[in-house]
Amino acid sequence: MPLGQEPPQLLKQRLFYEGRKFNFEVNRLRLPNRAEGDWECIRHPGGALAVPVTASGELIMVRQYRFAVLGRLLEFPAGTIEADESPAETIRREIQEEIGHSAQTWLPIGNFPLAPGYSDEIIYAFLATDLDAIELPPDADDDEDIEVVRLTPAQLEKAILAGEAVDAKSIASFYLAKPYLEKLAAL
């Protein structure tokens, strides 16, 4: 239980659904302030994300179709942490699958709750440098509709500020990575 946990009292589990990637539950709870009510929560194993940076300073991203928002979002490569994996193992696998690269250097740049109003998912963000294209990338997941995109940090920031369709975990991770990106650009 990370993040200064202060768990509520479970009064009654009302609904539980076990899904492929996450679980959903509705519980009757008593919060620390003594308020009682029914709250919904998505229980998620967490995700790992990479901010991959090429030797020329470009960011490698994906434009991925997301059915829930009925369109494509610009995202950094990311994936759900499997039961037998650490976040670092997850993202090493994911960048090979999603962008066809491996990285020699990995730097953890932070972790954060993705949507704490209804989910316990934590995203573990990494800066990935010293990239190598892999000759035969692993097959992508059947449900992934992905286009690889390269942008400079300035182009990505312009897209974010213009309100283009960039997902929240990528925006947060970009700003966590920005001080490191600025140092890399100065070298």
mmCIF file with all atom_site columns, C-alpha atoms in Angstrom:
data_model
loop_
_atom_site.group_PDB
_atom_site.id
_atom_site.type_symbol
_atom_site.label_atom_id
_atom_site.label_alt_id
_atom_site.label_comp_id
_atom_site.label_asym_id
_atom_site.label_entity_id
_atom_site.label_seq_id
_atom_site.pdbx_PDB_ins_code
_atom_site.Cartn_x
_atom_site.Cartn_y
_atom_site.Cartn_z
_atom_site.occupancy
_atom_site.B_iso_or_equiv
_atom_site.pdbx_formal_charge
_atom_site.auth_seq_id
_atom_site.auth_comp_id
_atom_site.auth_asym_id
_atom_site.auth_atom_id
_atom_site.pdbx_PDB_model_num
ATOM 1   C CA . MET A 1 1   ? 0.000   0.000   0.000   1.00 0.00 ? 1   MET A CA 1
ATOM 2   C CA . PRO A 1 2   ? 2.107   2.942   -1.239  1.00 0.00 ? 2   PRO A CA 1
ATOM 3   C CA . LEU A 1 3   ? 1.312   6.669   -1.223  1.00 0.00 ? 3   LEU A CA 1
ATOM 4   C CA . GLY A 1 4   ? 0.619   7.292   2.474   1.00 0.00 ? 4   GLY A CA 1
ATOM 5   C CA . GLN A 1 5   ? -2.172  4.775   2.721   1.00 0.00 ? 5   GLN A CA 1
ATOM 6   C CA . GLU A 1 6   ? -5.172  5.351   4.936   1.00 0.00 ? 6   GLU A CA 1
ATOM 7   C CA . PRO A 1 7   ? -7.565  2.542   3.984   1.00 0.00 ? 7   PRO A CA 1
ATOM 8   C CA . PRO A 1 8   ? -11.315 2.859   4.490   1.00 0.00 ? 8   PRO A CA 1
ATOM 9   C CA . GLN A 1 9   ? -13.296 0.300   6.455   1.00 0.00 ? 9   GLN A CA 1
ATOM 10  C CA . LEU A 1 10  ? -14.968 -2.236  4.182   1.00 0.00 ? 10  LEU A CA 1
ATOM 11  C CA . LEU A 1 11  ? -18.576 -2.591  5.288   1.00 0.00 ? 11  LEU A CA 1
ATOM 12  C CA . LYS A 1 12  ? -19.859 -4.740  2.428   1.00 0.00 ? 12  LYS A CA 1
ATOM 13  C CA . GLN A 1 13  ? -18.598 -5.918  -0.942  1.00 0.00 ? 13  GLN A CA 1
ATOM 14  C CA . ARG A 1 14  ? -21.534 -5.270  -3.267  1.00 0.00 ? 14  ARG A CA 1
ATOM 15  C CA . LEU A 1 15  ? -20.208 -6.168  -6.736  1.00 0.00 ? 15  LEU A CA 1
ATOM 16  C CA . PHE A 1 16  ? -17.066 -7.772  -8.046  1.00 0.00 ? 16  PHE A CA 1
ATOM 17  C CA . TYR A 1 17  ? -16.100 -8.416  -11.669 1.00 0.00 ? 17  TYR A CA 1
ATOM 18  C CA . GLU A 1 18  ? -12.825 -10.036 -12.706 1.00 0.00 ? 18  GLU A CA 1
ATOM 19  C CA . GLY A 1 19  ? -11.681 -8.877  -16.138 1.00 0.00 ? 19  GLY A CA 1
ATOM 20  C CA . ARG A 1 20  ? -8.818  -9.686  -18.481 1.00 0.00 ? 20  ARG A CA 1
ATOM 21  C CA . LYS A 1 21  ? -6.615  -6.734  -17.477 1.00 0.00 ? 21  LYS A CA 1
ATOM 22  C CA . PHE A 1 22  ? -8.265  -5.379  -14.338 1.00 0.00 ? 22  PHE A CA 1
ATOM 23  C CA . ASN A 1 23  ? -11.032 -6.015  -11.809 1.00 0.00 ? 23  ASN A CA 1
ATOM 24  C CA . PHE A 1 24  ? -14.005 -3.827  -10.953 1.00 0.00 ? 24  PHE A CA 1
ATOM 25  C CA . GLU A 1 25  ? -15.651 -3.626  -7.579  1.00 0.00 ? 25  GLU A CA 1
ATOM 26  C CA . VAL A 1 26  ? -18.390 -1.669  -5.831  1.00 0.00 ? 26  VAL A CA 1
ATOM 27  C CA . ASN A 1 27  ? -18.068 -1.594  -2.069  1.00 0.00 ? 27  ASN A CA 1
ATOM 28  C CA . ARG A 1 28  ? -19.887 -0.058  0.838   1.00 0.00 ? 28  ARG A CA 1
ATOM 29  C CA . LEU A 1 29  ? -17.148 1.804   2.716   1.00 0.00 ? 29  LEU A CA 1
ATOM 30  C CA . ARG A 1 30  ? -16.604 3.983   5.747   1.00 0.00 ? 30  ARG A CA 1
ATOM 31  C CA . LEU A 1 31  ? -13.971 6.578   4.881   1.00 0.00 ? 31  LEU A CA 1
ATOM 32  C CA . PRO A 1 32  ? -11.436 7.928   7.397   1.00 0.00 ? 32  PRO A CA 1
ATOM 33  C CA . ASN A 1 33  ? -13.670 11.008  7.866   1.00 0.00 ? 33  ASN A CA 1
ATOM 34  C CA . ARG A 1 34  ? -16.495 8.576   8.890   1.00 0.00 ? 34  ARG A CA 1
ATOM 35  C CA . ALA A 1 35  ? -18.574 9.199   5.717   1.00 0.00 ? 35  ALA A CA 1
ATOM 36  C CA . GLU A 1 36  ? -20.288 6.039   4.454   1.00 0.00 ? 36  GLU A CA 1
ATOM 37  C CA . GLY A 1 37  ? -21.333 5.182   0.938   1.00 0.00 ? 37  GLY A CA 1
ATOM 38  C CA . ASP A 1 38  ? -20.948 2.960   -2.091  1.00 0.00 ? 38  ASP A CA 1
ATOM 39  C CA . TRP A 1 39  ? -17.781 3.522   -4.144  1.00 0.00 ? 39  TRP A CA 1
ATOM 40  C CA . GLU A 1 40  ? -16.704 1.988   -7.423  1.00 0.00 ? 40  GLU A CA 1
ATOM 41  C CA . CYS A 1 41  ? -13.067 1.123   -8.054  1.00 0.00 ? 41  CYS A CA 1
ATOM 42  C CA . ILE A 1 42  ? -11.037 -0.381  -10.854 1.00 0.00 ? 42  ILE A CA 1
ATOM 43  C CA . ARG A 1 43  ? -8.322  -2.592  -9.335  1.00 0.00 ? 43  ARG A CA 1
ATOM 44  C CA . HIS A 1 44  ? -5.375  -2.597  -11.719 1.00 0.00 ? 44  HIS A CA 1
ATOM 45  C CA . PRO A 1 45  ? -1.944  -4.283  -11.430 1.00 0.00 ? 45  PRO A CA 1
ATOM 46  C CA . GLY A 1 46  ? -0.213  -1.102  -12.586 1.00 0.00 ? 46  GLY A CA 1
ATOM 47  C CA . GLY A 1 47  ? 1.540   -0.058  -15.736 1.00 0.00 ? 47  GLY A CA 1
ATOM 48  C CA . ALA A 1 48  ? 5.016   0.786   -16.919 1.00 0.00 ? 48  ALA A CA 1
ATOM 49  C CA . LEU A 1 49  ? 5.873   3.495   -19.454 1.00 0.00 ? 49  LEU A CA 1
ATOM 50  C CA . ALA A 1 50  ? 9.024   4.473   -21.323 1.00 0.00 ? 50  ALA A CA 1
ATOM 51  C CA . VAL A 1 51  ? 10.060  7.859   -22.639 1.00 0.00 ? 51  VAL A CA 1
ATOM 52  C CA . PRO A 1 52  ? 12.385  6.548   -25.396 1.00 0.00 ? 52  PRO A CA 1
ATOM 53  C CA . VAL A 1 53  ? 14.950  9.101   -26.595 1.00 0.00 ? 53  VAL A CA 1
ATOM 54  C CA . THR A 1 54  ? 17.055  8.580   -29.724 1.00 0.00 ? 54  THR A CA 1
ATOM 55  C CA . ALA A 1 55  ? 20.695  9.673   -29.999 1.00 0.00 ? 55  ALA A CA 1
ATOM 56  C CA . SER A 1 56  ? 19.478  12.718  -31.974 1.00 0.00 ? 56  SER A CA 1
ATOM 57  C CA . GLY A 1 57  ? 17.095  13.684  -29.161 1.00 0.00 ? 57  GLY A CA 1
ATOM 58  C CA . GLU A 1 58  ? 13.836  12.580  -30.774 1.00 0.00 ? 58  GLU A CA 1
ATOM 59  C CA . LEU A 1 59  ? 11.112  10.913  -28.723 1.00 0.00 ? 59  LEU A CA 1
ATOM 60  C CA . ILE A 1 60  ? 9.649   7.684   -30.066 1.00 0.00 ? 60  ILE A CA 1
ATOM 61  C CA . MET A 1 61  ? 5.917   7.475   -29.441 1.00 0.00 ? 61  MET A CA 1
ATOM 62  C CA . VAL A 1 62  ? 2.934   5.587   -30.778 1.00 0.00 ? 62  VAL A CA 1
ATOM 63  C CA . ARG A 1 63  ? -0.377  6.766   -32.132 1.00 0.00 ? 63  ARG A CA 1
ATOM 64  C CA . GLN A 1 64  ? -2.715  4.083   -30.828 1.00 0.00 ? 64  GLN A CA 1
ATOM 65  C CA . TYR A 1 65  ? -6.403  3.417   -31.390 1.00 0.00 ? 65  TYR A CA 1
ATOM 66  C CA . ARG A 1 66  ? -8.310  3.434   -28.080 1.00 0.00 ? 66  ARG A CA 1
ATOM 67  C CA . PHE A 1 67  ? -11.887 2.164   -28.279 1.00 0.00 ? 67  PHE A CA 1
ATOM 68  C CA . ALA A 1 68  ? -12.969 3.896   -25.046 1.00 0.00 ? 68  ALA A CA 1
ATOM 69  C CA . VAL A 1 69  ? -12.317 7.364   -26.529 1.00 0.00 ? 69  VAL A CA 1
ATOM 70  C CA . LEU A 1 70  ? -13.357 6.345   -30.061 1.00 0.00 ? 70  LEU A CA 1
ATOM 71  C CA . GLY A 1 71  ? -10.079 7.406   -31.630 1.00 0.00 ? 71  GLY A CA 1
ATOM 72  C CA . ARG A 1 72  ? -6.323  7.515   -31.671 1.00 0.00 ? 72  ARG A CA 1
ATOM 73  C CA . LEU A 1 73  ? -4.123  8.965   -28.951 1.00 0.00 ? 73  LEU A CA 1
ATOM 74  C CA . LEU A 1 74  ? -0.468  9.930   -29.041 1.00 0.00 ? 74  LEU A CA 1
ATOM 75  C CA . GLU A 1 75  ? 1.249   7.932   -26.285 1.00 0.00 ? 75  GLU A CA 1
ATOM 76  C CA . PHE A 1 76  ? 4.606   6.778   -25.046 1.00 0.00 ? 76  PHE A CA 1
ATOM 77  C CA . PRO A 1 77  ? 5.038   2.988   -25.183 1.00 0.00 ? 77  PRO A CA 1
ATOM 78  C CA . ALA A 1 78  ? 3.467   1.422   -22.118 1.00 0.00 ? 78  ALA A CA 1
ATOM 79  C CA . GLY A 1 79  ? 1.909   -1.754  -20.857 1.00 0.00 ? 79  GLY A CA 1
ATOM 80  C CA . THR A 1 80  ? 0.200   -3.520  -18.000 1.00 0.00 ? 80  THR A CA 1
ATOM 81  C CA . ILE A 1 81  ? 2.489   -5.156  -15.443 1.00 0.00 ? 81  ILE A CA 1
ATOM 82  C CA . GLU A 1 82  ? 2.052   -8.922  -15.634 1.00 0.00 ? 82  GLU A CA 1
ATOM 83  C CA . ALA A 1 83  ? 1.870   -11.011 -12.449 1.00 0.00 ? 83  ALA A CA 1
ATOM 84  C CA . ASP A 1 84  ? 5.431   -12.322 -12.813 1.00 0.00 ? 84  ASP A CA 1
ATOM 85  C CA . GLU A 1 85  ? 7.061   -9.027  -13.872 1.00 0.00 ? 85  GLU A CA 1
ATOM 86  C CA . SER A 1 86  ? 8.566   -5.947  -12.300 1.00 0.00 ? 86  SER A CA 1
ATOM 87  C CA . PRO A 1 87  ? 7.741   -2.575  -13.901 1.00 0.00 ? 87  PRO A CA 1
ATOM 88  C CA . ALA A 1 88  ? 11.242  -2.539  -15.440 1.00 0.00 ? 88  ALA A CA 1
ATOM 89  C CA . GLU A 1 89  ? 10.712  -5.964  -17.018 1.00 0.00 ? 89  GLU A CA 1
ATOM 90  C CA . THR A 1 90  ? 7.319   -4.907  -18.341 1.00 0.00 ? 90  THR A CA 1
ATOM 91  C CA . ILE A 1 91  ? 8.585   -1.816  -20.121 1.00 0.00 ? 91  ILE A CA 1
ATOM 92  C CA . ARG A 1 92  ? 11.620  -3.582  -21.603 1.00 0.00 ? 92  ARG A CA 1
ATOM 93  C CA . ARG A 1 93  ? 9.182   -6.021  -23.225 1.00 0.00 ? 93  ARG A CA 1
ATOM 94  C CA . GLU A 1 94  ? 6.735   -3.321  -24.278 1.00 0.00 ? 94  GLU A CA 1
ATOM 95  C CA . ILE A 1 95  ? 9.172   -1.066  -26.136 1.00 0.00 ? 95  ILE A CA 1
ATOM 96  C CA . GLN A 1 96  ? 10.301  -4.049  -28.191 1.00 0.00 ? 96  GLN A CA 1
ATOM 97  C CA . GLU A 1 97  ? 6.689   -4.938  -29.036 1.00 0.00 ? 97  GLU A CA 1
ATOM 98  C CA . GLU A 1 98  ? 5.411   -1.411  -29.627 1.00 0.00 ? 98  GLU A CA 1
ATOM 99  C CA . ILE A 1 99  ? 8.306   0.495   -31.208 1.00 0.00 ? 99  ILE A CA 1
ATOM 100 C CA . GLY A 1 100 ? 10.753  -2.250  -32.236 1.00 0.00 ? 100 GLY A CA 1
ATOM 101 C CA . HIS A 1 101 ? 13.619  -0.982  -30.075 1.00 0.00 ? 101 HIS A CA 1
ATOM 102 C CA . SER A 1 102 ? 15.572  -1.969  -27.012 1.00 0.00 ? 102 SER A CA 1
ATOM 103 C CA . ALA A 1 103 ? 17.393  0.416   -24.676 1.00 0.00 ? 103 ALA A CA 1
ATOM 104 C CA . GLN A 1 104 ? 20.758  0.036   -23.027 1.00 0.00 ? 104 GLN A CA 1
ATOM 105 C CA . THR A 1 105 ? 20.175  2.715   -20.373 1.00 0.00 ? 105 THR A CA 1
ATOM 106 C CA . TRP A 1 106 ? 17.106  2.954   -18.140 1.00 0.00 ? 106 TRP A CA 1
ATOM 107 C CA . LEU A 1 107 ? 16.406  5.657   -15.571 1.00 0.00 ? 107 LEU A CA 1
ATOM 108 C CA . PRO A 1 108 ? 13.341  5.541   -13.307 1.00 0.00 ? 108 PRO A CA 1
ATOM 109 C CA . ILE A 1 109 ? 11.845  9.055   -13.438 1.00 0.00 ? 109 ILE A CA 1
ATOM 110 C CA . GLY A 1 110 ? 8.844   8.640   -11.164 1.00 0.00 ? 110 GLY A CA 1
ATOM 111 C CA . ASN A 1 111 ? 5.555   6.931   -10.514 1.00 0.00 ? 111 ASN A CA 1
ATOM 112 C CA . PHE A 1 112 ? 2.088   8.330   -10.080 1.00 0.00 ? 112 PHE A CA 1
ATOM 113 C CA . PRO A 1 113 ? -1.565  7.327   -9.718  1.00 0.00 ? 113 PRO A CA 1
ATOM 114 C CA . LEU A 1 114 ? -3.272  7.491   -13.105 1.00 0.00 ? 114 LEU A CA 1
ATOM 115 C CA . ALA A 1 115 ? -6.903  8.151   -12.133 1.00 0.00 ? 115 ALA A CA 1
ATOM 116 C CA . PRO A 1 116 ? -7.249  7.994   -8.337  1.00 0.00 ? 116 PRO A CA 1
ATOM 117 C CA . GLY A 1 117 ? -10.913 8.988   -8.380  1.00 0.00 ? 117 GLY A CA 1
ATOM 118 C CA . TYR A 1 118 ? -11.859 5.511   -9.604  1.00 0.00 ? 118 TYR A CA 1
ATOM 119 C CA . SER A 1 119 ? -8.725  3.361   -9.989  1.00 0.00 ? 119 SER A CA 1
ATOM 120 C CA . ASP A 1 120 ? -5.728  2.221   -7.954  1.00 0.00 ? 120 ASP A CA 1
ATOM 121 C CA . GLU A 1 121 ? -3.482  1.987   -11.049 1.00 0.00 ? 121 GLU A CA 1
ATOM 122 C CA . ILE A 1 122 ? 0.059   3.305   -10.587 1.00 0.00 ? 122 ILE A CA 1
ATOM 123 C CA . ILE A 1 123 ? 2.219   4.158   -13.623 1.00 0.00 ? 123 ILE A CA 1
ATOM 124 C CA . TYR A 1 124 ? 5.980   3.584   -13.312 1.00 0.00 ? 124 TYR A CA 1
ATOM 125 C CA . ALA A 1 125 ? 7.804   5.885   -15.748 1.00 0.00 ? 125 ALA A CA 1
ATOM 126 C CA . PHE A 1 126 ? 11.304  5.335   -17.135 1.00 0.00 ? 126 PHE A CA 1
ATOM 127 C CA . LEU A 1 127 ? 13.615  7.299   -19.415 1.00 0.00 ? 127 LEU A CA 1
ATOM 128 C CA . ALA A 1 128 ? 15.029  4.921   -22.053 1.00 0.00 ? 128 ALA A CA 1
ATOM 129 C CA . THR A 1 129 ? 18.207  5.961   -23.870 1.00 0.00 ? 129 THR A CA 1
ATOM 130 C CA . ASP A 1 130 ? 20.951  4.337   -25.938 1.00 0.00 ? 130 ASP A CA 1
ATOM 131 C CA . LEU A 1 131 ? 18.284  2.807   -28.171 1.00 0.00 ? 131 LEU A CA 1
ATOM 132 C CA . ASP A 1 132 ? 18.879  0.025   -30.672 1.00 0.00 ? 132 ASP A CA 1
ATOM 133 C CA . ALA A 1 133 ? 16.416  -1.041  -33.352 1.00 0.00 ? 133 ALA A CA 1
ATOM 134 C CA . ILE A 1 134 ? 15.800  -4.763  -33.057 1.00 0.00 ? 134 ILE A CA 1
ATOM 135 C CA . GLU A 1 135 ? 15.929  -6.858  -36.200 1.00 0.00 ? 135 GLU A CA 1
ATOM 136 C CA . LEU A 1 136 ? 12.823  -8.958  -35.546 1.00 0.00 ? 136 LEU A CA 1
ATOM 137 C CA . PRO A 1 137 ? 10.482  -7.237  -33.098 1.00 0.00 ? 137 PRO A CA 1
ATOM 138 C CA . PRO A 1 138 ? 8.093   -9.538  -31.224 1.00 0.00 ? 138 PRO A CA 1
ATOM 139 C CA . ASP A 1 139 ? 4.542   -9.715  -32.513 1.00 0.00 ? 139 ASP A CA 1
ATOM 140 C CA . ALA A 1 140 ? 2.286   -6.963  -31.232 1.00 0.00 ? 140 ALA A CA 1
ATOM 141 C CA . ASP A 1 141 ? -0.789  -7.862  -29.222 1.00 0.00 ? 141 ASP A CA 1
ATOM 142 C CA . ASP A 1 142 ? -3.797  -8.628  -31.437 1.00 0.00 ? 142 ASP A CA 1
ATOM 143 C CA . ASP A 1 143 ? -5.789  -5.705  -30.026 1.00 0.00 ? 143 ASP A CA 1
ATOM 144 C CA . GLU A 1 144 ? -3.083  -3.084  -30.660 1.00 0.00 ? 144 GLU A CA 1
ATOM 145 C CA . ASP A 1 145 ? -3.522  -0.742  -33.639 1.00 0.00 ? 145 ASP A CA 1
ATOM 146 C CA . ILE A 1 146 ? -0.290  1.259   -33.474 1.00 0.00 ? 146 ILE A CA 1
ATOM 147 C CA . GLU A 1 147 ? 1.654   3.683   -35.668 1.00 0.00 ? 147 GLU A CA 1
ATOM 148 C CA . VAL A 1 148 ? 5.193   4.619   -34.525 1.00 0.00 ? 148 VAL A CA 1
ATOM 149 C CA . VAL A 1 149 ? 5.775   8.398   -34.431 1.00 0.00 ? 149 VAL A CA 1
ATOM 150 C CA . ARG A 1 150 ? 8.948   10.407  -33.827 1.00 0.00 ? 150 ARG A CA 1
ATOM 151 C CA . LEU A 1 151 ? 8.768   13.911  -32.384 1.00 0.00 ? 151 LEU A CA 1
ATOM 152 C CA . THR A 1 152 ? 11.199  16.370  -30.899 1.00 0.00 ? 152 THR A CA 1
ATOM 153 C CA . PRO A 1 153 ? 10.468  17.391  -27.308 1.00 0.00 ? 153 PRO A CA 1
ATOM 154 C CA . ALA A 1 154 ? 9.429   20.832  -28.627 1.00 0.00 ? 154 ALA A CA 1
ATOM 155 C CA . GLN A 1 155 ? 6.978   19.258  -31.091 1.00 0.00 ? 155 GLN A CA 1
ATOM 156 C CA . LEU A 1 156 ? 5.447   17.121  -28.355 1.00 0.00 ? 156 LEU A CA 1
ATOM 157 C CA . GLU A 1 157 ? 5.092   20.056  -25.986 1.00 0.00 ? 157 GLU A CA 1
ATOM 158 C CA . LYS A 1 158 ? 3.469   22.105  -28.758 1.00 0.00 ? 158 LYS A CA 1
ATOM 159 C CA . ALA A 1 159 ? 0.996   19.241  -29.405 1.00 0.00 ? 159 ALA A CA 1
ATOM 160 C CA . ILE A 1 160 ? 0.174   18.986  -25.687 1.00 0.00 ? 160 ILE A CA 1
ATOM 161 C CA . LEU A 1 161 ? -0.363  22.737  -25.307 1.00 0.00 ? 161 LEU A CA 1
ATOM 162 C CA . ALA A 1 162 ? -2.472  22.848  -28.495 1.00 0.00 ? 162 ALA A CA 1
ATOM 163 C CA . GLY A 1 163 ? -4.843  20.270  -27.016 1.00 0.00 ? 163 GLY A CA 1
ATOM 164 C CA . GLU A 1 164 ? -4.003  17.467  -29.422 1.00 0.00 ? 164 GLU A CA 1
ATOM 165 C CA . ALA A 1 165 ? -5.051  13.952  -28.406 1.00 0.00 ? 165 ALA A CA 1
ATOM 166 C CA . VAL A 1 166 ? -2.194  12.985  -26.066 1.00 0.00 ? 166 VAL A CA 1
ATOM 167 C CA . ASP A 1 167 ? -2.974  10.672  -23.157 1.00 0.00 ? 167 ASP A CA 1
ATOM 168 C CA . ALA A 1 168 ? -2.498  11.792  -19.552 1.00 0.00 ? 168 ALA A CA 1
ATOM 169 C CA . LYS A 1 169 ? 0.196   9.269   -18.606 1.00 0.00 ? 169 LYS A CA 1
ATOM 170 C CA . SER A 1 170 ? 2.321   10.462  -21.526 1.00 0.00 ? 170 SER A CA 1
ATOM 171 C CA . ILE A 1 171 ? 1.837   14.134  -20.623 1.00 0.00 ? 171 ILE A CA 1
ATOM 172 C CA . ALA A 1 172 ? 2.800   13.481  -16.995 1.00 0.00 ? 172 ALA A CA 1
ATOM 173 C CA . SER A 1 173 ? 5.809   11.366  -17.997 1.00 0.00 ? 173 SER A CA 1
ATOM 174 C CA . PHE A 1 174 ? 6.980   13.945  -20.536 1.00 0.00 ? 174 PHE A CA 1
ATOM 175 C CA . TYR A 1 175 ? 7.108   16.597  -17.829 1.00 0.00 ? 175 TYR A CA 1
ATOM 176 C CA . LEU A 1 176 ? 8.882   14.197  -15.444 1.00 0.00 ? 176 LEU A CA 1
ATOM 177 C CA . ALA A 1 177 ? 11.427  13.522  -18.209 1.00 0.00 ? 177 ALA A CA 1
ATOM 178 C CA . LYS A 1 178 ? 11.818  17.127  -19.366 1.00 0.00 ? 178 LYS A CA 1
ATOM 179 C CA . PRO A 1 179 ? 14.731  18.077  -17.036 1.00 0.00 ? 179 PRO A CA 1
ATOM 180 C CA . TYR A 1 180 ? 16.638  14.985  -18.229 1.00 0.00 ? 180 TYR A CA 1
ATOM 181 C CA . LEU A 1 181 ? 15.802  15.728  -21.867 1.00 0.00 ? 181 LEU A CA 1
ATOM 182 C CA . GLU A 1 182 ? 17.157  19.258  -21.452 1.00 0.00 ? 182 GLU A CA 1
ATOM 183 C CA . LYS A 1 183 ? 20.407  17.874  -19.995 1.00 0.00 ? 183 LYS A CA 1
ATOM 184 C CA . LEU A 1 184 ? 20.724  15.377  -22.867 1.00 0.00 ? 184 LEU A CA 1
ATOM 185 C CA . ALA A 1 185 ? 20.164  18.158  -25.412 1.00 0.00 ? 185 ALA A CA 1
ATOM 186 C CA . ALA A 1 186 ? 22.933  20.246  -23.821 1.00 0.00 ? 186 ALA A CA 1
ATOM 187 C CA . LEU A 1 187 ? 25.530  17.470  -24.242 1.00 0.00 ? 187 LEU A CA 1
#
